mmCIF file of C-alpha atoms in Angstrom:
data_model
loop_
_atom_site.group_PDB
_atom_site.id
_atom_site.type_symbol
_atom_site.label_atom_id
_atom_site.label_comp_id
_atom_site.label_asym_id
_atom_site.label_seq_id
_atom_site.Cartn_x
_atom_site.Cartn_y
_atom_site.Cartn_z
ATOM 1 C CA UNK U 1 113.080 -11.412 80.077
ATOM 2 C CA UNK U 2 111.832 -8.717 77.438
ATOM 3 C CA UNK U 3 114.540 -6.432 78.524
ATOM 4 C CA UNK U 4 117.443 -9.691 77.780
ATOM 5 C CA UNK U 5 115.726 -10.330 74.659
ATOM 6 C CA UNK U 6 114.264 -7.563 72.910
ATOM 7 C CA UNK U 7 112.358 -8.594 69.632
ATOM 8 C CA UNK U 8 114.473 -8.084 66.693
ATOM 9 C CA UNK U 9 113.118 -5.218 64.249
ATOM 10 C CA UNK U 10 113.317 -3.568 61.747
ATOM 11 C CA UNK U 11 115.087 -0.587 62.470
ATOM 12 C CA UNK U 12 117.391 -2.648 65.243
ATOM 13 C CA UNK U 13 120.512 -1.330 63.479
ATOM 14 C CA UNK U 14 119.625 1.918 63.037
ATOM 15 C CA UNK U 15 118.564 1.821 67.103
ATOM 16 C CA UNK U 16 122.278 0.457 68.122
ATOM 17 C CA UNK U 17 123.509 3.140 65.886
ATOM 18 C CA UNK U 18 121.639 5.806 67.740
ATOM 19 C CA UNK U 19 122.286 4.613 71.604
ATOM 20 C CA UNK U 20 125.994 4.293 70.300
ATOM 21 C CA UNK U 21 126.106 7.723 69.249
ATOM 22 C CA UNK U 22 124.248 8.618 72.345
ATOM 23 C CA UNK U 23 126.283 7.592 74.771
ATOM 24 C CA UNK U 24 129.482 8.877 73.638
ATOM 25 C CA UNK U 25 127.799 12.144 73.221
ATOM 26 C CA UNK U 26 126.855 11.821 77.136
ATOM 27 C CA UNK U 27 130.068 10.076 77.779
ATOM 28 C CA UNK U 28 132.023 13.216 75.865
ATOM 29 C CA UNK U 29 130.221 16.003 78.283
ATOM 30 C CA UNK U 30 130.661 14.302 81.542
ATOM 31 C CA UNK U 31 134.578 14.370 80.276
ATOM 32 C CA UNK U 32 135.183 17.169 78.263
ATOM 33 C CA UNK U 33 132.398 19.596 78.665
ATOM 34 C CA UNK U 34 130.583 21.471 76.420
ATOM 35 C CA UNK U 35 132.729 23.623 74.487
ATOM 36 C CA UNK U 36 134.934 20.633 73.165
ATOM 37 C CA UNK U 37 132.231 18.569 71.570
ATOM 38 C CA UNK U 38 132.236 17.837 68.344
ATOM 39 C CA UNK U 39 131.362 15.737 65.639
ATOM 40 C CA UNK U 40 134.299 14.126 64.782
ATOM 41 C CA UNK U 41 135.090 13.072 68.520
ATOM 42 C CA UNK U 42 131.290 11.448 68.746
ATOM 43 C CA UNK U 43 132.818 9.549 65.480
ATOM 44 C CA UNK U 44 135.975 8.660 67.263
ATOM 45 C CA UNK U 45 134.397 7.592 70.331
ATOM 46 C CA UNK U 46 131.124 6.208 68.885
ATOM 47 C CA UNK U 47 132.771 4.014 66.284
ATOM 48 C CA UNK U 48 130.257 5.319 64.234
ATOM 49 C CA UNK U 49 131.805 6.834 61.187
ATOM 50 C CA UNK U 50 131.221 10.929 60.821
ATOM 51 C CA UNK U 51 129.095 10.895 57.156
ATOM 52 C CA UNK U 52 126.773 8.668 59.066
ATOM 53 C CA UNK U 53 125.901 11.014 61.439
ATOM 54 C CA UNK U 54 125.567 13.963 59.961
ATOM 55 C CA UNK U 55 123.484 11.915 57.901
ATOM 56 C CA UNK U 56 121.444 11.098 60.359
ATOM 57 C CA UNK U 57 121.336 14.194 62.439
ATOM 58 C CA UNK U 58 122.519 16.887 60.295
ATOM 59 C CA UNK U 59 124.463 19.085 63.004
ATOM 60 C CA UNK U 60 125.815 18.522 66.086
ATOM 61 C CA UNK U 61 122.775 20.751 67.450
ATOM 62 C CA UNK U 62 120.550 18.531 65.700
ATOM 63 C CA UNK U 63 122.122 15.267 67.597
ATOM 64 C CA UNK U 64 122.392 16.974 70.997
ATOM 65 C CA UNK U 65 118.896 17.769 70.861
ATOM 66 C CA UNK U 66 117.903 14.487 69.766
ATOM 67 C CA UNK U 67 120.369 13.296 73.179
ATOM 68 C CA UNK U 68 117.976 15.587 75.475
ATOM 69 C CA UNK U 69 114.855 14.225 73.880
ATOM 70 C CA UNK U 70 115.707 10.815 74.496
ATOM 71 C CA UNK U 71 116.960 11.501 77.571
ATOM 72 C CA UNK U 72 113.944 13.545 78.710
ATOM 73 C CA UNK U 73 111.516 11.148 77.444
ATOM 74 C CA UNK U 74 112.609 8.067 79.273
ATOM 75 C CA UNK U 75 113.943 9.704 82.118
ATOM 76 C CA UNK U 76 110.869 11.913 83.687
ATOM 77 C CA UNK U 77 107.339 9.979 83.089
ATOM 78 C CA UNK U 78 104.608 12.172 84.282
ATOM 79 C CA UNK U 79 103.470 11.747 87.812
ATOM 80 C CA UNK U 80 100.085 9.727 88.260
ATOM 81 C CA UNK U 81 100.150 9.143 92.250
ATOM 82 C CA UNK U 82 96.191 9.147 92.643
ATOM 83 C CA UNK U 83 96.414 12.696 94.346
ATOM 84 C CA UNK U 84 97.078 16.694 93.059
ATOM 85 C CA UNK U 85 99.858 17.197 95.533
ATOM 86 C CA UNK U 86 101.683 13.648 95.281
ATOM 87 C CA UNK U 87 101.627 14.328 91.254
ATOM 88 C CA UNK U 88 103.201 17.885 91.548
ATOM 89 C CA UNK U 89 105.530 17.097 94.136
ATOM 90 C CA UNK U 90 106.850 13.707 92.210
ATOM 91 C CA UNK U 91 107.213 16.151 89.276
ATOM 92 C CA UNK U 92 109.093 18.966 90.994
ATOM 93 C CA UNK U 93 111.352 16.506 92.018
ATOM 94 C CA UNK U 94 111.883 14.982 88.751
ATOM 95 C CA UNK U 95 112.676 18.554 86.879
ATOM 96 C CA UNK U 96 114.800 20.060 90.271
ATOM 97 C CA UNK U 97 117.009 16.020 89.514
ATOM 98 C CA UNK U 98 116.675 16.490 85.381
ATOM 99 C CA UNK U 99 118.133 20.520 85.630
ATOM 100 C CA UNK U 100 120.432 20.017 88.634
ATOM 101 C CA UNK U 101 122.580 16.728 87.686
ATOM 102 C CA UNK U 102 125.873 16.352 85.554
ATOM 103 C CA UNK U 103 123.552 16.663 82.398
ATOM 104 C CA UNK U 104 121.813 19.775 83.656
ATOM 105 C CA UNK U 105 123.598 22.369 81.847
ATOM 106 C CA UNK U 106 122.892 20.358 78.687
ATOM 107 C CA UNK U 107 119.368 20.378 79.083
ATOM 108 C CA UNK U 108 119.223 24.161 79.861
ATOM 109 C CA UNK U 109 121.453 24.752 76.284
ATOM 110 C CA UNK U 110 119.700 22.372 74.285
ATOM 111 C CA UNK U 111 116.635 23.944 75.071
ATOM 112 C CA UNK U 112 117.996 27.442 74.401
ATOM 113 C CA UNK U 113 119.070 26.115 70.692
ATOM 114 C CA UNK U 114 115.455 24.133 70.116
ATOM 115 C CA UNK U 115 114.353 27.852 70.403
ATOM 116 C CA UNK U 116 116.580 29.993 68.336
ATOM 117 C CA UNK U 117 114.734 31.933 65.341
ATOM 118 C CA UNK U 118 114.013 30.842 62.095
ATOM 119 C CA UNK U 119 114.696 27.242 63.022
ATOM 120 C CA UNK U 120 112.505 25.030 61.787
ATOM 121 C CA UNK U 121 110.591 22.710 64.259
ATOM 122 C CA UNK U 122 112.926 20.063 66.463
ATOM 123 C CA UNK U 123 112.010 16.978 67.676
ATOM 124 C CA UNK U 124 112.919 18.780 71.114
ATOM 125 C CA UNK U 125 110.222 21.438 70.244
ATOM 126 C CA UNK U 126 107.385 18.689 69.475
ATOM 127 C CA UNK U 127 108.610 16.700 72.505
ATOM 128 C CA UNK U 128 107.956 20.362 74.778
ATOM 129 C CA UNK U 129 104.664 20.586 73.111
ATOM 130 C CA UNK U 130 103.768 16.248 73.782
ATOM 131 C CA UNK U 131 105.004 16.981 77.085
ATOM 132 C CA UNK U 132 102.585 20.258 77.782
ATOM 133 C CA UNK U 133 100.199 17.456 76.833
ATOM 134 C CA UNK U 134 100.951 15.338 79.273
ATOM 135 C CA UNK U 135 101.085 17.545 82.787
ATOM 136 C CA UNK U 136 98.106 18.888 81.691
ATOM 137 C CA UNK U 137 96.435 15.718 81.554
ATOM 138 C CA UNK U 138 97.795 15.180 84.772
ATOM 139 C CA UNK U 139 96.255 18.429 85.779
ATOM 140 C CA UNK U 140 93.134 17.009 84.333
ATOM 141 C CA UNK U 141 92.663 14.128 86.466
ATOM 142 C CA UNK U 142 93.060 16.066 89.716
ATOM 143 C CA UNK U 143 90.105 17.886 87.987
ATOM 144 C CA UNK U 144 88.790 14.589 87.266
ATOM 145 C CA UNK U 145 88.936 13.291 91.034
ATOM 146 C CA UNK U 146 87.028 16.629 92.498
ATOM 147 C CA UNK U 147 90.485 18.712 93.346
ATOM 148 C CA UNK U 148 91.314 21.967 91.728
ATOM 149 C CA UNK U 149 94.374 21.782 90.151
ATOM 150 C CA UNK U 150 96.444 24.870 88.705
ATOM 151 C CA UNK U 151 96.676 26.074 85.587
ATOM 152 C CA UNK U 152 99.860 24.715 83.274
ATOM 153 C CA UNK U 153 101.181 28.119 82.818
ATOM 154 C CA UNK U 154 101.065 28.441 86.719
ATOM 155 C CA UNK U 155 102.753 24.959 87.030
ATOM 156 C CA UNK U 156 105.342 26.060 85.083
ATOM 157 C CA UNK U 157 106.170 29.585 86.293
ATOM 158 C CA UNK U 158 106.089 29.017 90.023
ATOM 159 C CA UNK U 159 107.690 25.551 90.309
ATOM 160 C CA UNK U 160 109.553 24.655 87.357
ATOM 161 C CA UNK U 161 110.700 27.853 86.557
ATOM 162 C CA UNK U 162 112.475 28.850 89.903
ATOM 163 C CA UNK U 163 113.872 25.530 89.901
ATOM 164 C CA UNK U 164 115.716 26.254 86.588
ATOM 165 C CA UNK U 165 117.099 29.470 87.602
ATOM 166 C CA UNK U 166 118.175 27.659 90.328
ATOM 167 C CA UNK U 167 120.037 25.681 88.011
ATOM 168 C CA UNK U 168 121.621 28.068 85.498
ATOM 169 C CA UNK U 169 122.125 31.504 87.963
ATOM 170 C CA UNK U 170 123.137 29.691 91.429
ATOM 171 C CA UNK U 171 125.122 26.891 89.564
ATOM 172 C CA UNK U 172 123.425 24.452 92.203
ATOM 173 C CA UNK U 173 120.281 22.453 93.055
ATOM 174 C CA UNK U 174 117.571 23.837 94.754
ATOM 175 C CA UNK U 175 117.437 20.819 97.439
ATOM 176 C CA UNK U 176 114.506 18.579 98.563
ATOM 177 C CA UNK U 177 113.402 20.887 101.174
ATOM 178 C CA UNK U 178 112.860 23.890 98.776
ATOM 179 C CA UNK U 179 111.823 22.378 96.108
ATOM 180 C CA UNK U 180 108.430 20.829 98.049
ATOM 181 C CA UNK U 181 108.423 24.357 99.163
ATOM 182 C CA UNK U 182 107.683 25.195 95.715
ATOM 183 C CA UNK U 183 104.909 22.873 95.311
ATOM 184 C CA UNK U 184 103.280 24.597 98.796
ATOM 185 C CA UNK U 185 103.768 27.760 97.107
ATOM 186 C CA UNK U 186 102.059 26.770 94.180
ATOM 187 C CA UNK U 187 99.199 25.179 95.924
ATOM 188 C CA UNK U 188 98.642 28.080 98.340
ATOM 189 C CA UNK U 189 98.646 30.423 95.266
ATOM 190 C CA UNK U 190 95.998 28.462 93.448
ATOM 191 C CA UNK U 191 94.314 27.865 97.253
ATOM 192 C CA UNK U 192 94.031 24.415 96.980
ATOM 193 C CA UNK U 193 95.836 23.779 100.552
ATOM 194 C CA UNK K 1 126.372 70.479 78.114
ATOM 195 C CA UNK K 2 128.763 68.024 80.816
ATOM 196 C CA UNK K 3 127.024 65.514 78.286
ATOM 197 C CA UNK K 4 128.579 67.092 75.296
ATOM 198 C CA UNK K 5 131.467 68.155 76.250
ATOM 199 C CA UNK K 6 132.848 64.935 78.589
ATOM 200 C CA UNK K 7 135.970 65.630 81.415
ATOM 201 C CA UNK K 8 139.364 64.217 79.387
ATOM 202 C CA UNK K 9 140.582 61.757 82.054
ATOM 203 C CA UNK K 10 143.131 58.765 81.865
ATOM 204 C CA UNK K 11 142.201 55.764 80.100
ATOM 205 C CA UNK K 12 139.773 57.760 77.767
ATOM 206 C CA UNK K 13 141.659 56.206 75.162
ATOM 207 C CA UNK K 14 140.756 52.597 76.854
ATOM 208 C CA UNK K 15 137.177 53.661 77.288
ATOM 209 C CA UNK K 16 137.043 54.512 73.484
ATOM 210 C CA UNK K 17 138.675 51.036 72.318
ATOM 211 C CA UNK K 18 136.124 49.089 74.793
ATOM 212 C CA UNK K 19 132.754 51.132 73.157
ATOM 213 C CA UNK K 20 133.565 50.590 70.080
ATOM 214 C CA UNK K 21 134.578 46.996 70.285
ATOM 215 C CA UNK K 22 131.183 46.607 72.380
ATOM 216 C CA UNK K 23 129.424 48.019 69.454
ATOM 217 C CA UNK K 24 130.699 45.861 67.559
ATOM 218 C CA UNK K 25 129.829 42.586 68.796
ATOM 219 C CA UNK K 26 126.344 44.387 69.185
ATOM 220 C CA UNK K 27 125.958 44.961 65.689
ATOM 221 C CA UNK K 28 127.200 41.393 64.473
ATOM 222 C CA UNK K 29 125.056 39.804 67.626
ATOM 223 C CA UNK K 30 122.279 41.450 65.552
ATOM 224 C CA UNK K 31 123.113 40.970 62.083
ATOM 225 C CA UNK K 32 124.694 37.220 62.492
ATOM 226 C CA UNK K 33 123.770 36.286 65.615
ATOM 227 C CA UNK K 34 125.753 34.094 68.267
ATOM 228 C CA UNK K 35 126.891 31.145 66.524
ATOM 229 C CA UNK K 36 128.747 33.199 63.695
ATOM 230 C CA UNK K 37 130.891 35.438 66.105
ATOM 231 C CA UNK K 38 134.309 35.390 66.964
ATOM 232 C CA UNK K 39 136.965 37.644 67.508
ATOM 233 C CA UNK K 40 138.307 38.236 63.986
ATOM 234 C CA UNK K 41 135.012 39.400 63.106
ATOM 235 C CA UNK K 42 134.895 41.838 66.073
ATOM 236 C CA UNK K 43 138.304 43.094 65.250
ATOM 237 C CA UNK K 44 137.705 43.601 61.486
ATOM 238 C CA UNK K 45 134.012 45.739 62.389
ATOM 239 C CA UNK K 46 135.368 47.480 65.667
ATOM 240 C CA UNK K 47 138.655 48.952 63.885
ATOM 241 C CA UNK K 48 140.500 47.605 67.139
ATOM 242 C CA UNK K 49 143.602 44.870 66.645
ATOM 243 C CA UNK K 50 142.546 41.391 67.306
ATOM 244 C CA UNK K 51 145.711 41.178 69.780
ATOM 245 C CA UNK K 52 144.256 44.210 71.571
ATOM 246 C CA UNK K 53 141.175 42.286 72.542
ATOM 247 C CA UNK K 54 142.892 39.347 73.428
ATOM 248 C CA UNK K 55 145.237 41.172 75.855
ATOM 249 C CA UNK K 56 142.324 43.186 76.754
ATOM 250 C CA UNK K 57 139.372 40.338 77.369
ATOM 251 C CA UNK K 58 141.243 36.844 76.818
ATOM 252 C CA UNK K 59 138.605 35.045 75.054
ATOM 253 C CA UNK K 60 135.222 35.884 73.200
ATOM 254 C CA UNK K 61 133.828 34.469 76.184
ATOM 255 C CA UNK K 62 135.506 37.256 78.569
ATOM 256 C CA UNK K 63 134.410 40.476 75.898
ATOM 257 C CA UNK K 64 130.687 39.421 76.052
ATOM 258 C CA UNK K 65 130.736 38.975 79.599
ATOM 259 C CA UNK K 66 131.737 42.364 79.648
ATOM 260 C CA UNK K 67 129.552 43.519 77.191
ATOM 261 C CA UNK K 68 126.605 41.897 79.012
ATOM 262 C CA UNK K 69 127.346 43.334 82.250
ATOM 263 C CA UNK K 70 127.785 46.650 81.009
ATOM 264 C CA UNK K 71 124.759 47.256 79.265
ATOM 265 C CA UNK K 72 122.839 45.395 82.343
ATOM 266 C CA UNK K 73 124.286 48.006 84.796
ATOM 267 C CA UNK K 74 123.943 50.925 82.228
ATOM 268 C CA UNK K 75 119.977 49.825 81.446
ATOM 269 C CA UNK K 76 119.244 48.704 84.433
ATOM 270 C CA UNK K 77 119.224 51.202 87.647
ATOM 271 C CA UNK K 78 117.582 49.819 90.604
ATOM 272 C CA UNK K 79 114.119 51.428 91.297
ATOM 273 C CA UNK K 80 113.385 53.670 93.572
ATOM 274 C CA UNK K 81 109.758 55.315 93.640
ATOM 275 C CA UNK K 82 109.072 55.780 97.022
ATOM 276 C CA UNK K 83 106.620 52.527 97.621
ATOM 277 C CA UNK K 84 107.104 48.513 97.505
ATOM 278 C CA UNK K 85 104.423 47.921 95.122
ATOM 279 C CA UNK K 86 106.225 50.531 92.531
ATOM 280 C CA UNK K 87 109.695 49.513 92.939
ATOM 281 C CA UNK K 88 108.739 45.776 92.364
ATOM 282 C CA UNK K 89 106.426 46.795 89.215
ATOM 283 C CA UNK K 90 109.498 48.858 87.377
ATOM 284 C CA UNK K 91 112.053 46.261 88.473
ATOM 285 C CA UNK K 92 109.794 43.199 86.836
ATOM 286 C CA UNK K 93 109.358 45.398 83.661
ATOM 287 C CA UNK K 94 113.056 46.234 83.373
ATOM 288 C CA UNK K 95 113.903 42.510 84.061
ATOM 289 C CA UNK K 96 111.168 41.332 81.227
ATOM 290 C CA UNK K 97 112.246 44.615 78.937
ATOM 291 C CA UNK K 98 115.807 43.159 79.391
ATOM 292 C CA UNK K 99 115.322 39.318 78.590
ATOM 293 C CA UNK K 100 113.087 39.893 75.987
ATOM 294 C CA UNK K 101 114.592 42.539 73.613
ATOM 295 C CA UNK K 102 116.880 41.193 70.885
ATOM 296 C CA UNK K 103 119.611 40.944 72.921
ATOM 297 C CA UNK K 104 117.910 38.696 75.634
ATOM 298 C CA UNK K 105 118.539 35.318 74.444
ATOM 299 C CA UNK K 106 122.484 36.658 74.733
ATOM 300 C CA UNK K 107 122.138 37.948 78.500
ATOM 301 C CA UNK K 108 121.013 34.590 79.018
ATOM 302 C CA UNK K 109 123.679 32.829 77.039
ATOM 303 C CA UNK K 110 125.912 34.989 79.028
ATOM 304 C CA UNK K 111 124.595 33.940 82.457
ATOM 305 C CA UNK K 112 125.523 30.248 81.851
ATOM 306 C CA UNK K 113 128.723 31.223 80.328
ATOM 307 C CA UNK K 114 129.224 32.794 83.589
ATOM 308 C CA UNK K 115 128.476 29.899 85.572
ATOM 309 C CA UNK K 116 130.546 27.395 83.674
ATOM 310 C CA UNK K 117 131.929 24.873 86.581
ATOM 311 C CA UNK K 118 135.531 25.694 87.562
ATOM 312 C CA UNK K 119 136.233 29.141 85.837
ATOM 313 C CA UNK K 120 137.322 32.018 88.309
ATOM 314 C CA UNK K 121 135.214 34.834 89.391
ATOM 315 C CA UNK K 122 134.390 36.415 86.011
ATOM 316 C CA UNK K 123 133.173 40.610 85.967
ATOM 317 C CA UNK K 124 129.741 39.360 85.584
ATOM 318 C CA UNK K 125 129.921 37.310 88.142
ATOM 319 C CA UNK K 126 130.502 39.995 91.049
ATOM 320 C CA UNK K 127 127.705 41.788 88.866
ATOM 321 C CA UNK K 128 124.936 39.909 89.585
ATOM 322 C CA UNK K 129 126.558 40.142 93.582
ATOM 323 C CA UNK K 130 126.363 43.807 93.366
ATOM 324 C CA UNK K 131 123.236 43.829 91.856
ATOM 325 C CA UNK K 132 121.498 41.347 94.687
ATOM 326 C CA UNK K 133 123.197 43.983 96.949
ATOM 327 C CA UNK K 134 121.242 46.946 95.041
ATOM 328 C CA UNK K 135 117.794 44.812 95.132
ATOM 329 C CA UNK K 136 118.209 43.808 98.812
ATOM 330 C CA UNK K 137 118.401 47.113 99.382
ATOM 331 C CA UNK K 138 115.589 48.667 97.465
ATOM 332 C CA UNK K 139 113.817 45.640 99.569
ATOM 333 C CA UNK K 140 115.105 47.243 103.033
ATOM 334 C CA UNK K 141 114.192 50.721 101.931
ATOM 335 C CA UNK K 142 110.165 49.154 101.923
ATOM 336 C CA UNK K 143 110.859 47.905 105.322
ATOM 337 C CA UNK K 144 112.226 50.806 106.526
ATOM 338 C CA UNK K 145 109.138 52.729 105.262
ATOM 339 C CA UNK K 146 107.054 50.671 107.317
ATOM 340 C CA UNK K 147 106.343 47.702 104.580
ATOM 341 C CA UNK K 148 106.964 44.453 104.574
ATOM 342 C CA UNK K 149 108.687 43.233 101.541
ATOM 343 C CA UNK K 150 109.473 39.746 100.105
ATOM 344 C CA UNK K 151 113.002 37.968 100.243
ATOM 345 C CA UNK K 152 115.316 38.638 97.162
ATOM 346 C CA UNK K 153 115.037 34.916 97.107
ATOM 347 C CA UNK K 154 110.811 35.218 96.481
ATOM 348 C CA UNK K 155 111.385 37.987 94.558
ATOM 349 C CA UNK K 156 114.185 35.906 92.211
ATOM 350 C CA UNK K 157 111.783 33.062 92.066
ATOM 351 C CA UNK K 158 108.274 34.489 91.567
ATOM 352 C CA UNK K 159 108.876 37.575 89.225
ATOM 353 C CA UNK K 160 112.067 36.846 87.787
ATOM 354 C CA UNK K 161 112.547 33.368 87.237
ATOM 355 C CA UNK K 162 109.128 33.124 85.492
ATOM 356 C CA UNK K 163 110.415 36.221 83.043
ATOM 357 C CA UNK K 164 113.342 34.437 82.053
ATOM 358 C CA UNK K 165 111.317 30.936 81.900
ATOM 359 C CA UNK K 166 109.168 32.856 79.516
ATOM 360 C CA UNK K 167 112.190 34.283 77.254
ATOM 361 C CA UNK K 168 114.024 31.331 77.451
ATOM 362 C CA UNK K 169 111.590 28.658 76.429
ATOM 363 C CA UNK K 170 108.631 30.369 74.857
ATOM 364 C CA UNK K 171 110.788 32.512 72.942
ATOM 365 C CA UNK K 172 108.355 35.548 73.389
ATOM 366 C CA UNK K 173 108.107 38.612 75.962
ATOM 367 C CA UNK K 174 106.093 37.271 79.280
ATOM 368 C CA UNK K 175 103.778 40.757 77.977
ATOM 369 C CA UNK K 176 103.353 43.998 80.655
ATOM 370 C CA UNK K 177 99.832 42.822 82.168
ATOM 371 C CA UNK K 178 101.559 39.253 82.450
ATOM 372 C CA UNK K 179 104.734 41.029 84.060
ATOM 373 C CA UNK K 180 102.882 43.155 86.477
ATOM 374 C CA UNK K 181 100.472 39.891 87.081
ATOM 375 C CA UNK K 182 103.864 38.539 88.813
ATOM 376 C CA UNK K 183 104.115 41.351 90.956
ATOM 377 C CA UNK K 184 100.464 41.017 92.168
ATOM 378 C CA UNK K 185 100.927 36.943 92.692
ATOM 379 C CA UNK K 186 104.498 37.852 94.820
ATOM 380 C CA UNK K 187 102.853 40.703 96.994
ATOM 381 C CA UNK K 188 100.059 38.161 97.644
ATOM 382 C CA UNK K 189 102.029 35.339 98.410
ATOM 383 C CA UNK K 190 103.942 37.377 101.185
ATOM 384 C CA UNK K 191 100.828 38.659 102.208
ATOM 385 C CA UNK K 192 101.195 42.027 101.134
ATOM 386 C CA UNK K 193 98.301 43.205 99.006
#
């Protein structure tokens, strides 16, 4: 019943605004790809008129990484399964279905502009740095219950790492199967199995 | 002295129009970086006729594929120092030297551009074939000296996913001790150290 009848807000304009401008943005990729994105078609397809969001968003790097944030955000919560494996196994899964899906190109550029030089922090950037937070408070409570989880850095490298060059080199996903084999990999490395 | 004083051969005329167009989107890659290139620019710094490049490499996409893969096969021989542990340990720190020098975020850029959904078989492309060719065959020359080396697919995952992981989304080198530390965590995951 919340979800038929949200409160009304503050803000409830600008939020139609934004999922508007979302969506054809998403909508736009899945048809035209990449290279054929532009502002003025988000405008077009948005209804949203073109001052208003580069207004809001400033380029169309800005809203693209603002798309991915989103996206991210609601998509992937971290695991909390009660146990060290179930968490990095429910995670593995969720980055080897984020990277490997129609959107998983996007994801893979967007990140590669919220890190060129010189640019000042994106929200993409302080959602990395929330979500380095997070798994390692997940980390934390394996710690917490008596296992002996890995390090973040050795989270990253030897799970979600392979699984995006997966992604972006062999142009397909690296499958159930391999990607638990990751999480064995990991856990064997850090001799917790 | 062969150096200096180069055999005259067919195409040397070609081979001087591709240099010095490579330079030049080298030398804007540097100075303006990705976003601000395109082929009038290349033309205008390079000395060569935009309608020779077109005829030449089709798109902007097509030149820095080839630009990409020939400075990856140029700086990038195979190893070959007689042990496992040795090949592995120059192959990670030509892999991290390669990804993490200024022109790494563009050998990455390229990568995806050459993995764009429904685009033929670019030069890059067979590349990266050859070169799996080249490393599972450094690999076979351990085995044939009596080691026992990883897969190309462990080796891919655990040294050279993580370098790129590092390039791509921390923006800074992975480091040599870090680098080499890959090499130690693959030869002990495939139980060879």
């Amino acid at each position: 019943m919340t979800a038929e009848h949200p409160a009304r807000r503050p803000g409830g304009r600008t939020a139609r605004v934004r999922a508007a401008v979302h969506q054809a943005v998403i909508d736009l990729l899945h048809e035209e790809g990449w290279d054929d994105l532009n502002v003025a078609l988000v405008a077009e397809r948005s209804g949203v008129h073109q001052t208003t969001i580069y207004r809001r968003w400033g380029t169309l790097a800005g809203l693209i990484d603002d798309v991915v944030t989103e996206r991210l955000t609601r998509s992937s919560p971290v695991p909390d399964t009660g146990t060290l494996r179930g968490d990095l196994e429910a995670y593995a899964l969720q980055v080897a279905d984020d990277v490997s899906g129609p959107l998983g190109p996007v994801f893979v550029r967007a990140a590669m502009i919220g890190t060129r030089d010189g640019e000042e922090t994106t929200p993409r950037q302080i959602y990395l740095l929330e979500r380095a937070v997070q798994l390692q408070a997940m980390l934390d409570r394996a710690r917490d219950r008596g296992e002996n989880p890995p390090t973040l850095l050795e989270l990253m490298e030897i799970v979600q790492a392979p699984l995006y060059f997966h992604a972006i080199f062999f142009g397909r996903p690296a499958g159930t199967d391999h990607t638990l084999t990751l999480v064995d990999r990991l856990l064997a490395l850090t001799g917790k199995s």
